[in-house]
XYZ file of C-alpha atoms in Angstrom:
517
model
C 0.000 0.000 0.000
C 2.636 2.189 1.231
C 5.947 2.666 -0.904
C 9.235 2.251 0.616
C 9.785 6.193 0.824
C 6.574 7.013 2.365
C 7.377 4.166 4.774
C 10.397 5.706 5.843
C 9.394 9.208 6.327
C 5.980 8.274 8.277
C 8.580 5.744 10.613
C 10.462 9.164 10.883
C 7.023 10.642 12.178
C 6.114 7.859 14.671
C 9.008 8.386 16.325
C 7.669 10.843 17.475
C 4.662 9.285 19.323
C 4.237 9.755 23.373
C 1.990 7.324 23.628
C 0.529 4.233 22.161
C -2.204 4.780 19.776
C -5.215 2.421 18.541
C -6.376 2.441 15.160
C -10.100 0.593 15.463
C -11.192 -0.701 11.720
C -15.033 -1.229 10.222
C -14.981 -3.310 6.813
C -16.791 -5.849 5.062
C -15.774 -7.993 1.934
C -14.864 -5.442 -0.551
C -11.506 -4.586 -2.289
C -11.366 -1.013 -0.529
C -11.735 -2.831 2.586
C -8.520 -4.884 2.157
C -7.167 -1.617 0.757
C -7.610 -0.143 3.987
C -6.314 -2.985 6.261
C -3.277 -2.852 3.815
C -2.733 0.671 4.585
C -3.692 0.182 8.645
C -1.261 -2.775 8.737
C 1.585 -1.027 6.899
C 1.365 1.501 10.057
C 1.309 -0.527 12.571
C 4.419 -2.291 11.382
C 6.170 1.296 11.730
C 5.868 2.031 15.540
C 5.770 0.111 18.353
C 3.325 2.845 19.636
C 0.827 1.900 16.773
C -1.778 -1.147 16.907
C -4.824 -2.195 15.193
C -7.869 -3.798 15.967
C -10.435 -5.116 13.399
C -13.634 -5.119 15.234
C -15.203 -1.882 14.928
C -18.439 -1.601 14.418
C -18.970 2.065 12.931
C -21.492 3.002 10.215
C -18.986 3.562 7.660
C -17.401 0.428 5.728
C -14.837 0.882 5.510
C -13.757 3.005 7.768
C -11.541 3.722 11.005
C -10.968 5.691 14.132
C -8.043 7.263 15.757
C -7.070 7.550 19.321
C -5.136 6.858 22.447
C -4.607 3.535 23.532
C -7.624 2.708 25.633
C -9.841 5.444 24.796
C -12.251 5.619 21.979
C -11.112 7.343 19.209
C -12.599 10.703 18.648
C -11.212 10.922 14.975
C -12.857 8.741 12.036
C -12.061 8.766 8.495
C -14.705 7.326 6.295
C -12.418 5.751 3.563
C -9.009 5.962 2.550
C -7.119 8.760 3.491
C -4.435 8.540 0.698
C -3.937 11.867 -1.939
C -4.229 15.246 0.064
C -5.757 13.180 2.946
C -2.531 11.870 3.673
C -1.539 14.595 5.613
C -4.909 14.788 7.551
C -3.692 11.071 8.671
C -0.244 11.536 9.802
C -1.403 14.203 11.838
C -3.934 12.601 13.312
C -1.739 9.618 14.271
C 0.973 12.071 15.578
C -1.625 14.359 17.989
C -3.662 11.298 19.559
C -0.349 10.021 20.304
C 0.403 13.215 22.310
C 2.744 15.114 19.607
C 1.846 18.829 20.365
C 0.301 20.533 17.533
C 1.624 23.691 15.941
C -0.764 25.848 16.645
C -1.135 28.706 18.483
C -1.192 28.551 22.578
C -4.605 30.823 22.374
C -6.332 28.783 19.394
C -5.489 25.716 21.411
C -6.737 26.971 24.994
C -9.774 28.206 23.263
C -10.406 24.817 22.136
C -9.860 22.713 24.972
C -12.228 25.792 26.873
C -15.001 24.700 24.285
C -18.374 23.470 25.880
C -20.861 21.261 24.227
C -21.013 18.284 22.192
C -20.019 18.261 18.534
C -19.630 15.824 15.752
C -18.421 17.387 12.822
C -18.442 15.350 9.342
C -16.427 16.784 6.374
C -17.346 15.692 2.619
C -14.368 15.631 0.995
C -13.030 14.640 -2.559
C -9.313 13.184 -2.171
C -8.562 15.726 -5.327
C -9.282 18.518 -3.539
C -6.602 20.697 -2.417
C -8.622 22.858 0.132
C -10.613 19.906 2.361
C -7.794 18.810 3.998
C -7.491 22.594 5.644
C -11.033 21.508 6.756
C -10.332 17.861 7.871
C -7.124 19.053 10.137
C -8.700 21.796 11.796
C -11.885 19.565 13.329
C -8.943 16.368 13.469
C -7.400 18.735 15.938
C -10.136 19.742 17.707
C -11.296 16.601 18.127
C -7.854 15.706 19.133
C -7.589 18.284 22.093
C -11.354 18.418 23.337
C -12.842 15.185 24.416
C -16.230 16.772 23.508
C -15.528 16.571 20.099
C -15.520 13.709 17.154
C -14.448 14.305 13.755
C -14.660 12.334 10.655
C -13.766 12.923 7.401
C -16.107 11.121 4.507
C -14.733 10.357 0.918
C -17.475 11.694 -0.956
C -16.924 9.957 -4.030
C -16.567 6.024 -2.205
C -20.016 7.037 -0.342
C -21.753 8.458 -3.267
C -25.013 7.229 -1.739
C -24.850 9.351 1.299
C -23.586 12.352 -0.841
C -27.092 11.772 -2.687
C -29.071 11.341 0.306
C -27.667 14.818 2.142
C -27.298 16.495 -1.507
C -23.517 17.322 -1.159
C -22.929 18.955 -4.731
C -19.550 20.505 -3.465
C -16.413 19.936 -1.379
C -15.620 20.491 1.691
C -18.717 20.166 3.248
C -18.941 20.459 6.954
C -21.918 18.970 8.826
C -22.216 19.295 12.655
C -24.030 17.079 14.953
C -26.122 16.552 11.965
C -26.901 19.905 10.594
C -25.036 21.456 7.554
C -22.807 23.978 9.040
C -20.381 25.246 6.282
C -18.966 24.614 2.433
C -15.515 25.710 1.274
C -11.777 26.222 3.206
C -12.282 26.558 6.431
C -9.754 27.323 9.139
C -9.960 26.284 12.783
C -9.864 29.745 13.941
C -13.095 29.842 11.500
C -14.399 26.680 13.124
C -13.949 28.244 16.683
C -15.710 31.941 15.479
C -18.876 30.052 14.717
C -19.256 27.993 18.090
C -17.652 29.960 20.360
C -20.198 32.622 20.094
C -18.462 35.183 22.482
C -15.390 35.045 20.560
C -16.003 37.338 17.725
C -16.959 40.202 19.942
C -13.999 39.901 22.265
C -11.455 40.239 19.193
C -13.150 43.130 17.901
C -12.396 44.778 21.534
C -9.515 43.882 21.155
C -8.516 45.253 17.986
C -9.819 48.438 18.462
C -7.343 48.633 20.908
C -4.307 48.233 19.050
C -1.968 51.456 18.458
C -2.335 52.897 15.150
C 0.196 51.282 12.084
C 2.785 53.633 9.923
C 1.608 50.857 7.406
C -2.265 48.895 7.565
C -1.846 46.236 4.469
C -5.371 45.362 3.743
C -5.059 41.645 2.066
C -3.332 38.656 2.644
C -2.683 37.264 -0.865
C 0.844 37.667 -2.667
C 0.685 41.439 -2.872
C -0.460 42.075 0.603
C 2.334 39.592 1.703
C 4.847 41.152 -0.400
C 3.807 44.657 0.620
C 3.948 43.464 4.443
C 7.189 42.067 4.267
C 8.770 45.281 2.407
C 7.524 47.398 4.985
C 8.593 45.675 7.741
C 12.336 45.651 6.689
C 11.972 49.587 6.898
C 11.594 49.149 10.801
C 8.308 50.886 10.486
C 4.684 49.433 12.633
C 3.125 47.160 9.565
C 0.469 45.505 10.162
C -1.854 42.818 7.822
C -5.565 42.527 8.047
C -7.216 39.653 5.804
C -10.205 38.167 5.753
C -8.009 34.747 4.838
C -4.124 34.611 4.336
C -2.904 33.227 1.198
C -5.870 35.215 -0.622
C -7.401 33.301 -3.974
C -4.087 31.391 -3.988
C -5.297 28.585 -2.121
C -7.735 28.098 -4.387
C -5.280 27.422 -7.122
C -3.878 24.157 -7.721
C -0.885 23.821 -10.015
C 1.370 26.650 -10.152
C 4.175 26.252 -12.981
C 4.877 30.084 -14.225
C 6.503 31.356 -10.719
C 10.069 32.015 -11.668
C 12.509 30.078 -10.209
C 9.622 27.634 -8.766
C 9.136 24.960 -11.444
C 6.016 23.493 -9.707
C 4.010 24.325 -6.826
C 0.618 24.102 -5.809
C -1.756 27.269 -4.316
C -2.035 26.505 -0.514
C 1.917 25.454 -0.078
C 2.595 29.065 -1.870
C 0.143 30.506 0.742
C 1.782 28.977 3.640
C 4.955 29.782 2.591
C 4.111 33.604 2.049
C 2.455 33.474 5.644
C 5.972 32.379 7.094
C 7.970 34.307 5.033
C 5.913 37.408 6.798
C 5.811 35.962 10.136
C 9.793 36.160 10.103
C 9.178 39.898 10.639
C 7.643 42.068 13.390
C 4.531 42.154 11.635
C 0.657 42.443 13.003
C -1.311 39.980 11.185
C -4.878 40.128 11.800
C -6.743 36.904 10.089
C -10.146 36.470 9.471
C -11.248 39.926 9.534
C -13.045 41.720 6.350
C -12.983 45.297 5.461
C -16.150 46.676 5.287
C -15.106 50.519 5.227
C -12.270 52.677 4.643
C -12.264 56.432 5.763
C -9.716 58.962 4.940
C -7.867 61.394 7.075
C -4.446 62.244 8.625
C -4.708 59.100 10.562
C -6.483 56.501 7.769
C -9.309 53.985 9.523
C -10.517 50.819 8.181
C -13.456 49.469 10.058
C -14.593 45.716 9.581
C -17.089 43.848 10.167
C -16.602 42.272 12.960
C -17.304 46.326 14.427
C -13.589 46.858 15.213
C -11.632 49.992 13.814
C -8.143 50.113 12.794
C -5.984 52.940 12.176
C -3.000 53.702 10.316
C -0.621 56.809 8.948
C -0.466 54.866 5.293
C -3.112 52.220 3.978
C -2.338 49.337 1.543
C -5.199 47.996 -0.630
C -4.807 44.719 -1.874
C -7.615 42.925 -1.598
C -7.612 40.789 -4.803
C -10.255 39.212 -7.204
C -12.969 36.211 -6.884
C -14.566 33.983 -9.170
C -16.896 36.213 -11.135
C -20.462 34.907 -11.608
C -22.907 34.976 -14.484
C -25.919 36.694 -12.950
C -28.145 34.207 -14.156
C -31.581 33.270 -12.329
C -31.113 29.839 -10.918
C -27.108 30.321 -10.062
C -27.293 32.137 -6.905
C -30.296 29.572 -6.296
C -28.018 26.435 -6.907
C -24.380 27.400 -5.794
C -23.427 24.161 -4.169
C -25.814 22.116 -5.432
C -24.402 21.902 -8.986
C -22.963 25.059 -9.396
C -19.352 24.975 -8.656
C -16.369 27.251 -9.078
C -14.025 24.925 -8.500
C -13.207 22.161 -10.924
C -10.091 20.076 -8.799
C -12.358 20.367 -5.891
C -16.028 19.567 -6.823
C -15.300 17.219 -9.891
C -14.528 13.660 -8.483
C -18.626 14.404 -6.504
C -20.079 14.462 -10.302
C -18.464 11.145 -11.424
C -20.506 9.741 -14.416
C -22.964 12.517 -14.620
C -23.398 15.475 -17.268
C -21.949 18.859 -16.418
C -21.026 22.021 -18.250
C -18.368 24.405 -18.002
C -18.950 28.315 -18.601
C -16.149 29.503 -20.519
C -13.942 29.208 -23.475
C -10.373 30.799 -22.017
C -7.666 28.762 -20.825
C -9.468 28.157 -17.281
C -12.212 26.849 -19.226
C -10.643 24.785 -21.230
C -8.515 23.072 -18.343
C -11.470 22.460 -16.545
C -13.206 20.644 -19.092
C -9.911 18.590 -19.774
C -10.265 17.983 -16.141
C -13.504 16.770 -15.956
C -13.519 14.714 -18.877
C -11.504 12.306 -17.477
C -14.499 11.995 -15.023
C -18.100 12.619 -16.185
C -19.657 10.996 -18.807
C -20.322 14.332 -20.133
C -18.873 18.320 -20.372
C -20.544 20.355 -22.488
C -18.063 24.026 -22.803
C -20.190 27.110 -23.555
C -18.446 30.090 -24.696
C -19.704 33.242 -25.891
C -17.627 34.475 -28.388
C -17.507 33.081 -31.633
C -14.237 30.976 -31.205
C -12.562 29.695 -27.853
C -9.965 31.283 -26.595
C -7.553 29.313 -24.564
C -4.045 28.496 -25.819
C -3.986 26.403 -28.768
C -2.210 23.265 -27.450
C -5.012 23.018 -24.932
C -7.430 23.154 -27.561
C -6.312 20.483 -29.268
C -6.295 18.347 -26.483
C -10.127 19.257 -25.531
C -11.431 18.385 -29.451
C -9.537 14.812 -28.942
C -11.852 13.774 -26.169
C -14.602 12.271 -27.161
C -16.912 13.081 -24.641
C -16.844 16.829 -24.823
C -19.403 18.786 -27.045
C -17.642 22.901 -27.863
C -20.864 25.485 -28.041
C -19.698 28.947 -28.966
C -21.556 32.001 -29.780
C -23.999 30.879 -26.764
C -25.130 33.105 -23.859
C -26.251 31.592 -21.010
C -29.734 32.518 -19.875
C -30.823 30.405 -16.994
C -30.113 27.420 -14.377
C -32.959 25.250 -13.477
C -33.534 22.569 -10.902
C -35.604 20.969 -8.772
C -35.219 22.989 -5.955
C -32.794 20.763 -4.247
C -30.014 20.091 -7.241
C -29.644 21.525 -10.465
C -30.755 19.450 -13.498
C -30.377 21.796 -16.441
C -29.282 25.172 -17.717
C -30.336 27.415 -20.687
C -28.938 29.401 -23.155
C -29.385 31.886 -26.017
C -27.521 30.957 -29.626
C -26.471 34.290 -30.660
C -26.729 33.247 -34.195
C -30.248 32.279 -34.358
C -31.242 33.779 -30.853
C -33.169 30.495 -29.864
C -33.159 29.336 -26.576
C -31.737 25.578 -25.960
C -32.081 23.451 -22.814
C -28.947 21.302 -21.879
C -30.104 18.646 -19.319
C -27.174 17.873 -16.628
C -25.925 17.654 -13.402
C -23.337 20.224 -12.972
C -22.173 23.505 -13.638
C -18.347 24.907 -13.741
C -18.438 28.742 -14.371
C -14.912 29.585 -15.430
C -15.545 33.120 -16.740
C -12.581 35.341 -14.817
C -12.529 37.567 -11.921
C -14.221 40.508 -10.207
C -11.952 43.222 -8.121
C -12.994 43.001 -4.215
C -13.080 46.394 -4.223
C -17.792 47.074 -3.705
C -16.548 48.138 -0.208
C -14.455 51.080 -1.584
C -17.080 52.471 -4.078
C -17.422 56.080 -3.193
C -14.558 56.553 -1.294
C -11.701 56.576 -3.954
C -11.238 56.468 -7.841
C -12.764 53.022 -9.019
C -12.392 52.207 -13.115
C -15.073 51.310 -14.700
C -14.444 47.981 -14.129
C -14.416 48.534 -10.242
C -10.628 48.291 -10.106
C -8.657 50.659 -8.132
C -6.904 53.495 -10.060
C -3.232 53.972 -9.016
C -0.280 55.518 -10.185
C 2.947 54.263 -11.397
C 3.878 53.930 -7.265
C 1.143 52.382 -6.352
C -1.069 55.641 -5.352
C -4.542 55.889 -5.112
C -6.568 58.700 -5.427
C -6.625 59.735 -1.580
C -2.930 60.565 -0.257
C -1.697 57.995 1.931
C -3.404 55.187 0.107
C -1.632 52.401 -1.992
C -2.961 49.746 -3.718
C -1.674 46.541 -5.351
C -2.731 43.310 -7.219
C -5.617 41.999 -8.640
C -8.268 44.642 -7.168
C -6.272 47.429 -9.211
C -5.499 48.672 -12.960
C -2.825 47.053 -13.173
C -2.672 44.716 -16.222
C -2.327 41.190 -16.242
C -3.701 39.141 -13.450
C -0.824 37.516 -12.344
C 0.959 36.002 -9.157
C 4.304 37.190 -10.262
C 3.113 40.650 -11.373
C 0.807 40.957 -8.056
C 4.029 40.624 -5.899
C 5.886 43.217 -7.467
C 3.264 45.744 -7.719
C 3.095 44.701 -3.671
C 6.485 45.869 -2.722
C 6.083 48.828 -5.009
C 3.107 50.223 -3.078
C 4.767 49.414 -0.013
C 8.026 51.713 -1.445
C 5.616 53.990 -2.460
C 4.029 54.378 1.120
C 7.236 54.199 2.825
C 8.293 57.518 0.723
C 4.796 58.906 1.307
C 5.563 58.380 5.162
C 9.365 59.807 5.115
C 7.640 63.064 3.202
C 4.829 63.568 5.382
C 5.797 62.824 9.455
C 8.718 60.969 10.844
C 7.972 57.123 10.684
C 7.451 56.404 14.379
């Protein structure tokens, strides 16, 4: 099950084990069951520490728990945790064995201070790159709090209970029954939503922070390149984001980052996030901008109802998916209209879907999914696609994908639980045509987060912030960078730079204006 090199790093992880640990396994007589008593037995040969019992009797087949040595275990995965799941495992193992977790001292009081009972279960695909964020947070909660169970469920091995609770999209979190949450979450999340006091005890807390020489608004590769600039000028820099790493971690292959051949979104994310935390910077996480208000000092109040202040501001607040404005898509986001191809694919195995654009996102995504559906059906509304040509040639050799161009989409329709068609217009002979299907992939570019700034500073037409050749917006003392300005070309590379030139550009704005305290 296990290759010889995995063997020898997890061994090299055992190790580290202070305690024994139990792994407790529920099959029956089918090949994934012997799969899964492959992998079990291939761990327990590893460690001393590590034994398994066959006996369980859990809902799930196959499936199995987690935990110290004579307790039950509190962590479950449904399935086989192999692909990004990996990960999720080996850190399971290594925290019910007593391996402290690195995590924060306050995230990890906070748990352990949790009251109540809670079961989470997290639908995940073992493609997707942003469940196991999901699965590790509630894995360590579960792992710290003995009030708490956690188990993760392969979505596409237990298609029947995806039908039955009409998970269209992954993760998806349910607690103690009840659907609680879709998408990347992070623990801190998690805690927000059940530890009710928590959110109004930051914001307290926030407002009481000393003003910033620089406030970087954004945690993606501008905001973390614009952070990092400023705080090697010795000046008080400080990041709010409403998630660090930005769209990144929603991006899976990454091959045109010079001198990276190959990474993927959420190891670039973490790696910006350290690469910041090696200075004396502020970062506040989870926290979204809701107003910005000019002045000597600068304040940006959130949501949450804190206030921070600054002598300099740095916009960079990036882009998101952007959406057709369709009836039916708001309607059906998550049950059949997805976003994210890597992600949400492997949950429409053998059914119908379409994707919603002709570019080179499109395209990829219907390469993608071909190798899973039975069906894609790529809509584009131009008269020719426009993706690079050697990924057009790949799409017209599979032989389950149908090409529609010159089409406008008009409409998604379902049952009122999951979508099961879409419209749309043929701008040739303006007829409306029905496409019966499952699924819906709407790669169509990105909108500027910038709705929050209209009618404060100079907004193109397009809603992207107007700046200057350094970086300067139309208020004095504000900067902006990345994907939420004018700045062409929508790229990682490109955001970072324009990052550390806004951050030059407020650092000379600062040294111009007042002494940099």
């Amino acid at each position: 099950m296990l290759d010889s090199t995995i063997k020898g790093q997890l061994k090299a992880y055992l190790e580290k084990l202070q305690r024994p640990i139990e792994l407790v396994a529920t099959t029956d007589t089918s090949a994934k069951s012997q799969e899964l008593l492959t992998l079990l037995d291939d761990i327990a040969t590893l460690s001393d520490k590590v034994s398994v019992r066959k006996d369980g009797d859990a809902a799930y087949k196959p499936s199995f728990s987690v935990g110290a040595q004579g307790e039950t275990g509190r962590i479950h995965f449904a399935g086989i945790p192999m692909g990004h799941e990996f990960t999720s495992l080996v850190l399971a193992l290594l925290h019910s064995g007593g391996h402290p977790p690195k995590t924060d001292a306050k995230v990890i009081e906070q748990i352990k201070a949790i009251d109540g009972q809670f079961h989470f279960e997290v639908f995940v695909s073992l493609s997707c790159h942003n469940c196991p964020d999901v699965v590790q947070a509630v894995n360590l909660m579960a792992a710290l709090n003995p009030n708490i169970t956690a188990t993760m469920i392969d979505g596409a091995l237990f298609q029947s209970e995806v039908d039955k609770r009409q998970v269209m999209a992954v993760p998806t979190v349910f607690v103690n029954g009840e659907h609680f949450g879709q998408g990347r979450m992070t623990v801190e999340e998690i805690l927000a939503k059940i530890d009710t006091g928590a959110a109004e005890r930051e914001a307290k807390a926030l407002s009481e922070k000393p003003a910033y020489d620089v406030l970087v608004v954004g945690g993606g590769p501008a905001g973390a390149a614009a952070a990092i600039y400023a705080a090697r000028k010795g000046i008080r820099t400080g990041v709010v984001a409403e998630r660090f790493g930005g769209q990144v971690l929603d991006t899976l292959a990454i091959e045109n980052f010079i001198s990276v051949k190959e990474t993927e979104g959420p190891k670039l994310a973490s790696a910006l996030e350290q690469h910041v935390k090696e200075y004396d910077v502020d970062i506040v996480n989870l926290q979204r901008a809701e107003q910005l208000i000019p002045g000597e000092m600068i304040e940006v109040k959130l949501a949450s109802g804190a206030s921070l202040k600054s002598k300099s501001v740095i916009l960079a607040t990036g882009a998101r998916w952007r959406e057709m404005n369709v009836p039916g898509e708001k309607e059906y986001r998550g049950k059949g209209v997805a976003y994210c191809p890597h992600c949400d694919g492997p949950l429409f195995k053998g059914k119908r879907v379409a994707v919603i654009g002709g570019g080179n996102s499109g395209v990829e995504a219907a390469i993608d999914l071909a190798g899973i559906v039975a069906h894609v059906t790529l809509i584009e509304f131009d008269s020719k696609l426009r993706a690079d040509a050697v990924l057009q040639r790949k799409l017209t050799s599979l032989p389950n994908v149908t090409v529609i161009t010159e089409a406008l989409t008009t409409e998604v329709l379902g049952d009122g639980q999951k979508v099961n068609a879409l419209t749309y217009k043929s701008r040739q002979t303006d007829d409306i045509i029905k496409v019966e299907l499952e699924g819906i992939f709407v790669q169509i570019g990105l909108l500027p987060n910038t709705d929050w700034l209209k009618g404060t500073l100079q907004l193109s037409n397009r809603g992207e912030i107007e700046i200057d050749a350094r970086g300067q917006a139309s208020i004095p003392g504000v900067f902006a960078a990345g994907d939420c300005t004018t700045t062409p070309y929508k790229q990682i590379i490109v955001a970072m730079g324009a990052g550390a030139t806004a951050s030059l550009g407020a650092f000379d704005h600062l040294i111009r204006t007042s002494a940099p305290a």
